[in-house]
CSV table of C-alpha atoms in Angstrom, one decimal:
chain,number,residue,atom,x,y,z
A,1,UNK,CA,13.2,12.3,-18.4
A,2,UNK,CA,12.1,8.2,-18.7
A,3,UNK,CA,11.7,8.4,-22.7
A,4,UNK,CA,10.0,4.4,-22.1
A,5,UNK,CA,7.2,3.5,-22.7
A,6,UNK,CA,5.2,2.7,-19.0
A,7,UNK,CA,3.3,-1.1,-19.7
A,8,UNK,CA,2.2,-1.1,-15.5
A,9,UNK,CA,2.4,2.3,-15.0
A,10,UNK,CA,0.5,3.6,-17.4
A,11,UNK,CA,-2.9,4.0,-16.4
A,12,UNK,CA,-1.9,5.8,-13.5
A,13,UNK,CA,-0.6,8.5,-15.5
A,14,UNK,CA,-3.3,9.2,-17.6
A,15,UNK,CA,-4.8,12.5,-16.9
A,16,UNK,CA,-8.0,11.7,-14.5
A,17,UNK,CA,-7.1,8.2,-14.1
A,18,UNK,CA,-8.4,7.0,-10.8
A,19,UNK,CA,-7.9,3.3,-10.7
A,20,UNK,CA,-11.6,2.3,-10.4
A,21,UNK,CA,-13.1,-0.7,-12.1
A,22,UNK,CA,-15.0,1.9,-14.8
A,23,UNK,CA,-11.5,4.0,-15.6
A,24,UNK,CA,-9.3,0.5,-15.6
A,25,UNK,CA,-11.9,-1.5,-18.0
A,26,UNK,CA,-11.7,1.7,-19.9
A,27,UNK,CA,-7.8,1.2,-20.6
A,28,UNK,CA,-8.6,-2.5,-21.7
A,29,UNK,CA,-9.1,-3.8,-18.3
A,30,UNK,CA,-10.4,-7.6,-17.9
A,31,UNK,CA,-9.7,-8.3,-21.4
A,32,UNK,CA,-6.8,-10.7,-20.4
A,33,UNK,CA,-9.2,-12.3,-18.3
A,34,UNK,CA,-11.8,-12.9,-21.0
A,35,UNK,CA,-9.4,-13.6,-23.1
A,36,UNK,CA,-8.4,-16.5,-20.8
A,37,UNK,CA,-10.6,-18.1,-18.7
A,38,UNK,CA,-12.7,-21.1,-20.5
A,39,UNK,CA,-10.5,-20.7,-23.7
A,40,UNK,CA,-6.7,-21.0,-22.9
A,41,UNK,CA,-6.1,-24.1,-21.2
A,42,UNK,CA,-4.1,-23.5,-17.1
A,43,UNK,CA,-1.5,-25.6,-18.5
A,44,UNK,CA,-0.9,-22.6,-21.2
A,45,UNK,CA,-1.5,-20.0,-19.2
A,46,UNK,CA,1.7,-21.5,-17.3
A,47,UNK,CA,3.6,-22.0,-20.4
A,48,UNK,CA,2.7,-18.7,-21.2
A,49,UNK,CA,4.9,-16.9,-18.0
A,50,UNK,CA,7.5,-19.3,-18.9
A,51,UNK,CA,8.1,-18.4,-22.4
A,52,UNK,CA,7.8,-14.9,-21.3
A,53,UNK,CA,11.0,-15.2,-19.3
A,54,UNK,CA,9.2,-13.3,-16.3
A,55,UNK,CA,11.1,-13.4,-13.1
A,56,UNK,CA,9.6,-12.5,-9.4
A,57,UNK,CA,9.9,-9.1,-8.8
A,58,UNK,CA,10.3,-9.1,-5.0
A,59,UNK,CA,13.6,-9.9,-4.7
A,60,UNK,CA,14.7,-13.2,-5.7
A,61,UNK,CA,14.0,-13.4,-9.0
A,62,UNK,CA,12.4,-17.0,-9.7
A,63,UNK,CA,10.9,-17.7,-12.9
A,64,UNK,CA,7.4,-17.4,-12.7
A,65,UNK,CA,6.1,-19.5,-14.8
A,66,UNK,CA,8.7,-22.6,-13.3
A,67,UNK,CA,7.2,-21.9,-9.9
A,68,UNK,CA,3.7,-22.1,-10.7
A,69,UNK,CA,4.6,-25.3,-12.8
A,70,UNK,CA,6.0,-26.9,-9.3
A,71,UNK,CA,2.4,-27.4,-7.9
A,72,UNK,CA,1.4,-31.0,-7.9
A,73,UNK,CA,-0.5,-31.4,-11.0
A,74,UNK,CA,-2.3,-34.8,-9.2
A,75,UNK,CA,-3.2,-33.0,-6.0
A,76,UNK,CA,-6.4,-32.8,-5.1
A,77,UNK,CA,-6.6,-29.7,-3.5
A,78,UNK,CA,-7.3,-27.2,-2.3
A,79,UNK,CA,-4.2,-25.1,-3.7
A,80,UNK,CA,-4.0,-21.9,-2.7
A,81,UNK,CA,-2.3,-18.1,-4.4
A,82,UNK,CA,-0.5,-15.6,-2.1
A,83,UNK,CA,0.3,-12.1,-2.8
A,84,UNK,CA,2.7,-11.2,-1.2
A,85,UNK,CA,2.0,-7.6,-0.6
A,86,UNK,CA,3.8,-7.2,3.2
A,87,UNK,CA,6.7,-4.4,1.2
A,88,UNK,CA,8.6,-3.8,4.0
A,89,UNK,CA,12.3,-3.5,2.2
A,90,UNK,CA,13.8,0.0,3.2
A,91,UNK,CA,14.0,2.0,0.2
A,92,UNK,CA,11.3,0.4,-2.1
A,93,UNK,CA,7.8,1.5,-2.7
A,94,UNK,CA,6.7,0.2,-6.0
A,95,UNK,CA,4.3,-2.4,-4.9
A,96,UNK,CA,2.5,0.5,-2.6
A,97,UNK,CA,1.6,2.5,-6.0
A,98,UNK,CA,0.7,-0.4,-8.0
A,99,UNK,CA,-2.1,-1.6,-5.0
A,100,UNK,CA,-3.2,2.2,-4.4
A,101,UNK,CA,-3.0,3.6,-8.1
A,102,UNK,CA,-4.0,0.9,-10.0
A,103,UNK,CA,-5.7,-1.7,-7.5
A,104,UNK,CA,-7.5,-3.9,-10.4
A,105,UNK,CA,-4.3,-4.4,-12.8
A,106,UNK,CA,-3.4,-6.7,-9.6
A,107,UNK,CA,-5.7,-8.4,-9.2
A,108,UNK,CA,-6.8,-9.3,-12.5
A,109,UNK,CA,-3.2,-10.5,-12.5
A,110,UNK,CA,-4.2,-12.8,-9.1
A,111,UNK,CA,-7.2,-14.2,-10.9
A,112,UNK,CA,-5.6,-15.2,-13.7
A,113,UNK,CA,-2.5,-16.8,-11.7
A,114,UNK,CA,-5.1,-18.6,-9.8
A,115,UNK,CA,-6.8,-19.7,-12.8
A,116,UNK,CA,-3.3,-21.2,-14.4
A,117,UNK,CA,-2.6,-23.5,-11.0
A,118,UNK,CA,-6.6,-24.1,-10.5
A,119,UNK,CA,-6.8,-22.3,-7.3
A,120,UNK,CA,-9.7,-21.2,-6.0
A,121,UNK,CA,-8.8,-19.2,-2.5
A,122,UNK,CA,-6.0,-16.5,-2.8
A,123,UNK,CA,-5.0,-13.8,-0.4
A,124,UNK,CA,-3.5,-10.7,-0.3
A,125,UNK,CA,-0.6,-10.2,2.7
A,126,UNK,CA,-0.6,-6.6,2.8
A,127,UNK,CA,1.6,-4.7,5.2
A,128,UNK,CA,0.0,-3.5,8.2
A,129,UNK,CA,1.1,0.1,7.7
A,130,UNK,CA,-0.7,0.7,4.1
A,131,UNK,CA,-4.3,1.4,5.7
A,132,UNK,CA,-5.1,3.5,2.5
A,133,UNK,CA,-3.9,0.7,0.5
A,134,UNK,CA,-5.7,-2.1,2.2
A,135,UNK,CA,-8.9,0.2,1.8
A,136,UNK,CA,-8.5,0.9,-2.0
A,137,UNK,CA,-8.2,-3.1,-2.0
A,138,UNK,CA,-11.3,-3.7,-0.2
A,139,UNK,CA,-13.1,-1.3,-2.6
A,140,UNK,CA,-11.2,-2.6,-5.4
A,141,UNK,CA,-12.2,-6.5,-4.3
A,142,UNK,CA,-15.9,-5.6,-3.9
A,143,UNK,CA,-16.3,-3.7,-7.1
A,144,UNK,CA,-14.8,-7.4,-8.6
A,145,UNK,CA,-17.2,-9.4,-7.1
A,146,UNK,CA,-19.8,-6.9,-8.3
A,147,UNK,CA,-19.3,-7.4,-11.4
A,148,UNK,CA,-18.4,-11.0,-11.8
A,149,UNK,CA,-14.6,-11.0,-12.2
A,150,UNK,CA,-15.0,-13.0,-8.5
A,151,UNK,CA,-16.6,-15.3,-6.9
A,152,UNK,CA,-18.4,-18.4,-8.2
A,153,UNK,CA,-18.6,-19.1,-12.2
A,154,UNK,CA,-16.5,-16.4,-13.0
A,155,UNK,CA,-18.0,-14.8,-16.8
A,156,UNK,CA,-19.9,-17.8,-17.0
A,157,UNK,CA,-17.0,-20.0,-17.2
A,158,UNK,CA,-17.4,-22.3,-14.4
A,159,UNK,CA,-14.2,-21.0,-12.6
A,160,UNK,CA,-14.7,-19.7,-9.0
A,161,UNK,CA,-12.0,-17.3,-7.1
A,162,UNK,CA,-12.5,-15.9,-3.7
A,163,UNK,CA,-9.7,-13.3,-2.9
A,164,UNK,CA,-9.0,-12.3,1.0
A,165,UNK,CA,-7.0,-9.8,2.5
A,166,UNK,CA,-5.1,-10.1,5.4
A,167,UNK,CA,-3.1,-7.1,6.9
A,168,UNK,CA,0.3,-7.7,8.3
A,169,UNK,CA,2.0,-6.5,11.8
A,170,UNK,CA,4.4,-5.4,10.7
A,171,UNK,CA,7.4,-7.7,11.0
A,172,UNK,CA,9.9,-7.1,8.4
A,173,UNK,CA,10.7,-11.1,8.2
A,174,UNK,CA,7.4,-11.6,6.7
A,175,UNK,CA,8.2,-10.4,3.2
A,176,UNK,CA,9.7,-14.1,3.5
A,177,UNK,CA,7.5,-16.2,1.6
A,178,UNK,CA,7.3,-19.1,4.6
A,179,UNK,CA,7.3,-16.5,7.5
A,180,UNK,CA,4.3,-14.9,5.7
A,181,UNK,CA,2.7,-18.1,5.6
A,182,UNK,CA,3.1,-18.5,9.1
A,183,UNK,CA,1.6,-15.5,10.0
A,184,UNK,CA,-1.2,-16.2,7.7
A,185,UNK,CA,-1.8,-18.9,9.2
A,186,UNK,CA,-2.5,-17.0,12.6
A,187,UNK,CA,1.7,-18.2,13.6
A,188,UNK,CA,4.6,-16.3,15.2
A,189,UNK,CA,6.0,-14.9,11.8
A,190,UNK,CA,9.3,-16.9,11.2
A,191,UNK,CA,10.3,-19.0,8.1
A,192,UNK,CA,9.9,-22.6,8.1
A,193,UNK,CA,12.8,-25.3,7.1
A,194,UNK,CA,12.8,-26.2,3.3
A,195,UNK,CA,12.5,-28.3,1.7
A,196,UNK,CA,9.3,-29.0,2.0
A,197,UNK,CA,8.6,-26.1,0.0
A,198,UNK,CA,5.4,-24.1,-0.7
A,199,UNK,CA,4.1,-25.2,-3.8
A,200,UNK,CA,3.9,-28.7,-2.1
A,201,UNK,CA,3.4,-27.8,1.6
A,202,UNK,CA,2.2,-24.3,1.5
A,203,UNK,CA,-0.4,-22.4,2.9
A,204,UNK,CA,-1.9,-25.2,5.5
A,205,UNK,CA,0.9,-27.5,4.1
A,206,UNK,CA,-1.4,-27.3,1.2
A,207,UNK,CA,0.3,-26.7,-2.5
A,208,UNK,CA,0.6,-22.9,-2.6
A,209,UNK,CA,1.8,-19.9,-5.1
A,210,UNK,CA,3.6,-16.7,-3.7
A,211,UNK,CA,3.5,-14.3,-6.0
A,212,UNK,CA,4.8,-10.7,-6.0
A,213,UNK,CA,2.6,-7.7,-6.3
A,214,UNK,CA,4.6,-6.1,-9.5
A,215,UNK,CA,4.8,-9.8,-10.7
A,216,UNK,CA,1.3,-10.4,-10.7
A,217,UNK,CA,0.6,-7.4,-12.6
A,218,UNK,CA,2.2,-8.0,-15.2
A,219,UNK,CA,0.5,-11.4,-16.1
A,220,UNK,CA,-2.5,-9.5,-17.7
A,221,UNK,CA,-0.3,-7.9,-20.0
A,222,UNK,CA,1.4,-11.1,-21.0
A,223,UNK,CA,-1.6,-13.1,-21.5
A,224,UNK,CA,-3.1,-9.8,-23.5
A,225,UNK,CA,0.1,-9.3,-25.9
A,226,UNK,CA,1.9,-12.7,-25.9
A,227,UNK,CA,4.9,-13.9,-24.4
A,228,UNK,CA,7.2,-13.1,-26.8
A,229,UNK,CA,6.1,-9.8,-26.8
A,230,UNK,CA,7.1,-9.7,-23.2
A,231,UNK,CA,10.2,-11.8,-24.0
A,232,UNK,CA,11.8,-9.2,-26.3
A,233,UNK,CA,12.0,-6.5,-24.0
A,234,UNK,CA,14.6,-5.3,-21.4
A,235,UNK,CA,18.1,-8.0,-21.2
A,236,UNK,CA,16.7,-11.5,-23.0
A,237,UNK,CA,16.9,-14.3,-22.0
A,238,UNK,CA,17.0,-13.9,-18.5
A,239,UNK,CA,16.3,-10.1,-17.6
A,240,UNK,CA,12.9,-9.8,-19.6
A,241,UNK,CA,10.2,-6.8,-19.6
A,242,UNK,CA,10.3,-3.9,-17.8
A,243,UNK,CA,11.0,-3.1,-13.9
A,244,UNK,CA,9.8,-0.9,-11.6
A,245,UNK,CA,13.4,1.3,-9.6
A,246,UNK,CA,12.3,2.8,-6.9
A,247,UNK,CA,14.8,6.0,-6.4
A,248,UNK,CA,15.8,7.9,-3.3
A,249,UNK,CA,18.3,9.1,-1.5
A,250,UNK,CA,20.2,12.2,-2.8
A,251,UNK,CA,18.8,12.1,-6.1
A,252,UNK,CA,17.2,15.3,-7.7
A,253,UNK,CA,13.8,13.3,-8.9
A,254,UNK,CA,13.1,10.7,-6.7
A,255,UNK,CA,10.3,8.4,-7.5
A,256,UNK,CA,9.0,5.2,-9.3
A,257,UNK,CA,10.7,5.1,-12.8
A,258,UNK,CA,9.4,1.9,-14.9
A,259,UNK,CA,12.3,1.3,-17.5
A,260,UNK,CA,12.8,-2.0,-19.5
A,261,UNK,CA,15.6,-4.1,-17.7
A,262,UNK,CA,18.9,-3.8,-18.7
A,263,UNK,CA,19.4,-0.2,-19.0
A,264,UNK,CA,22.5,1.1,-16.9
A,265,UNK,CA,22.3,3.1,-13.7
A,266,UNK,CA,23.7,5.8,-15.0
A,267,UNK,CA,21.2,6.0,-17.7
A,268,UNK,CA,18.4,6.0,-15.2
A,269,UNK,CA,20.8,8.4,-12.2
A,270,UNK,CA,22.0,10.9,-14.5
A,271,UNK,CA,19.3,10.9,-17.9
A,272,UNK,CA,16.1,9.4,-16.2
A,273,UNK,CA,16.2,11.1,-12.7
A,274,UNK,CA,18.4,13.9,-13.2
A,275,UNK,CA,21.3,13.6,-11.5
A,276,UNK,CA,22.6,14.0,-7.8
A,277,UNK,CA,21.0,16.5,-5.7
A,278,UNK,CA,22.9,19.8,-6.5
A,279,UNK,CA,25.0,18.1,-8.6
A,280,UNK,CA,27.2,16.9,-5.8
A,281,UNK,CA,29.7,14.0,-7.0
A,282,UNK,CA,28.3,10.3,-6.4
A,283,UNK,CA,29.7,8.3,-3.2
A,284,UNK,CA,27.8,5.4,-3.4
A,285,UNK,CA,24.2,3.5,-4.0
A,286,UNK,CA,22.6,0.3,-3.2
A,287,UNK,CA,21.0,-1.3,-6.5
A,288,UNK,CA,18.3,-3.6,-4.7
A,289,UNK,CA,17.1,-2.3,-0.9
A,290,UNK,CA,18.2,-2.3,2.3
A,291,UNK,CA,20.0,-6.1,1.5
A,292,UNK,CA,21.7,-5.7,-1.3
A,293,UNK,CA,25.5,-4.4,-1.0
A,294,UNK,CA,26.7,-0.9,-1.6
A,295,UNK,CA,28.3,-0.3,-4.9
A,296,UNK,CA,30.3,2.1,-6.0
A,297,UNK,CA,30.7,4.7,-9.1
A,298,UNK,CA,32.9,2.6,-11.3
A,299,UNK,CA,29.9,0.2,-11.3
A,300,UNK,CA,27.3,2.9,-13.0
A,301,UNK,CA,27.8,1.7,-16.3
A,302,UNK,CA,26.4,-2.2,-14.8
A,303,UNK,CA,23.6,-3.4,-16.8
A,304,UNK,CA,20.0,-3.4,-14.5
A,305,UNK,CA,19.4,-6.4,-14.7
A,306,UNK,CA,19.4,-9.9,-12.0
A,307,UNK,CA,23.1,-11.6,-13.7
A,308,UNK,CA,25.1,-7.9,-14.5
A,309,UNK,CA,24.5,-6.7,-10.7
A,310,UNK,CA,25.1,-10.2,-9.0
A,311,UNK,CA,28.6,-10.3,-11.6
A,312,UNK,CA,29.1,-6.9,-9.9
A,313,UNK,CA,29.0,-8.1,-6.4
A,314,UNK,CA,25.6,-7.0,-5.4
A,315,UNK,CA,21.9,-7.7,-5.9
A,316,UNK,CA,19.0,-6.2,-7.7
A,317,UNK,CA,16.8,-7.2,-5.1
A,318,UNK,CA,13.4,-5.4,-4.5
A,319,UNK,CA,14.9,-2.4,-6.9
A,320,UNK,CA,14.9,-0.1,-4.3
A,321,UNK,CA,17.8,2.0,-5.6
A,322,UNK,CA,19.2,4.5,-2.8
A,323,UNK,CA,22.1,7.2,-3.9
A,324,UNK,CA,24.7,8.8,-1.6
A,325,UNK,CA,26.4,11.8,-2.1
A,326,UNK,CA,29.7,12.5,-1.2
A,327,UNK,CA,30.5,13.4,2.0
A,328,UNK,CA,27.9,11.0,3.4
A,329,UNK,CA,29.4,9.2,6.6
A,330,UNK,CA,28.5,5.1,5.1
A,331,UNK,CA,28.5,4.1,8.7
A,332,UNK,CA,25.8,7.0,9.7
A,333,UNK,CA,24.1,5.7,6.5
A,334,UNK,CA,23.7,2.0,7.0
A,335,UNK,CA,22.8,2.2,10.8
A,336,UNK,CA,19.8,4.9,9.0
A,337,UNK,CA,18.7,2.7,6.1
């Protein structure tokens, strides 16, 4: 049983909870937003993400706040926000709940991203194979606009954010920040040649943000309880807040378990998600998708978090977490992953 407390997961498991704009302003919705825009300065906003210690959540783990303060601050524009939303990493499926459980948490988190590196066009790369997703986006984006959280003067404030969506085809390489631009673009998919890099030559070699979907949603939260709020949870200084494992595989739960970073896989295997499938001995698991390397189990007892599993040999990666029971053939397994 996860005895931790959910921070992005925990609308969704409210009894009832259906991730509308009604049921997610009833949970204290927007209020990061309000909180924000006309009355925290970008510049904060960015200092904000920095002090939190927040790291991407898609796989590399960059400090957030240090890559939005790369964009030129004497460009002229336009600068442009990317979510990257194209989760095609065998073994994850974290980003997929967030968008279809709790669509708005998002994208309050885009708005205010946009806000801190005075964007005013963003878009969502969403893999071509969530159609329900993409459609509780649209719905999601509409009711927004409806009710002035997008589009021009946003609350009055002056600030104007037009968010467009943009389904994928399903090319693995696009999770790759410049291959997605590519393709955004209306390109063959394939990453570009850095440097230059994207918050100077971006999205129409514009300065451009690519931003995670489970990074994204957790700016609200920051912005609503303060950075060091989010800075004292999980490994400080460098594994901070919670993150999202996806677990499959021969495990006895499998599922999304949100636990602050820096708990050990055999906390989450064995207490969280209940052990091996019929209790049959551990052979092996990969801690971060399909491209992270196999560990074995005299690593369970490695911290969660980005510098314990790169000390260990490996990568926590997307936090797609896959276990293997003994007896699996690891050649039959990698050719399946």
């Amino acid at each position: 049983m996860n005895r931790y407390e959910p921070i992005l997961l925990k609308n969704m498991m409210q009894a009832g909870y259906t991730g509308s704009l009604a049921d997610y302003e009833r949970a204290g919705g927007y209020r990061a937003l309000r909180k924000a825009l006309g009355k925290i300065a970008p510049a904060d906003i960015i200092e904000m993400a920095k002090k939190s210690g927040l790291r991407g959540r898609g796989g590399a783990g960059f400090p957030t706040g240090v890559k939005w303060s790369f964009i030129p601050k004497d460009h002229p524009g336009p600068r442009y926000l990317v979510c990257n939303a194209d989760e095609s990493e065998p073994g994850t499926f974290k980003d997929r709940q967030l968008m279809e459980r709790d669509p708005h948490q998002m994208i309050e988190g885009m708005i205010l991203a946009a806000y801190a590196i005075s964007a005013h066009t963003a878009y969502i790369y969403i893999r071509g194979e969530f159609v329900l997703g993409a459609k509780i986006l649209e719905r999601a984006l509409a009711e927004a606009s409806r009710a002035g959280y997008l589009g021009s003067n946003i609350l009055g404030t002056g600030f104007a954010l037009d968010i467009y969506m943009h389904r994928g085809a399903g090319a693995y390489i696009c999770g790759e920040e410049t291959a997605l631009l590519e393709s955004l673009e209306g390109k063959r998919g394939l990453p570009r040649i850095k440097p230059p890099f994207p918050a100077t030559h971006g999205l129409f070699q514009k300065p451009t943000v690519v931003n995670n979907v489970e990074t994204l949603a957790n700016i609200p939260h920051i912005v609503n309880r303060g950075p060091e709020w989010f800075a004292a949870i999980g490994h400080p200084p460098k594994s901070t807040g919670t993150r999202i494992f996806c677990l499959s595989g021969h495990v006895k739960r499998p599922g999304n378990y949100e636990v602050p970073m820096g708990i050990t896989f055999r906390e989450m295997i064995y207490e969280i998600a209940g052990g091996m499938r019929g209790d049959k001995p551990l052979k092996a698991f990969i801690p971060g998708g399909a491209s992270a390397a196999f560990l074995t189990p005299e690593y369970l007892d490695v911290k969660m978090d980005f510098e314990s599993v790169a000390q260990a040999g490996s990568m926590l990666g997307s936090g797609g977490v896959t276990l293997m029971e003994e007896g699996t053939c690891m050649v039959w397994a990698a050719e399946n992953l």
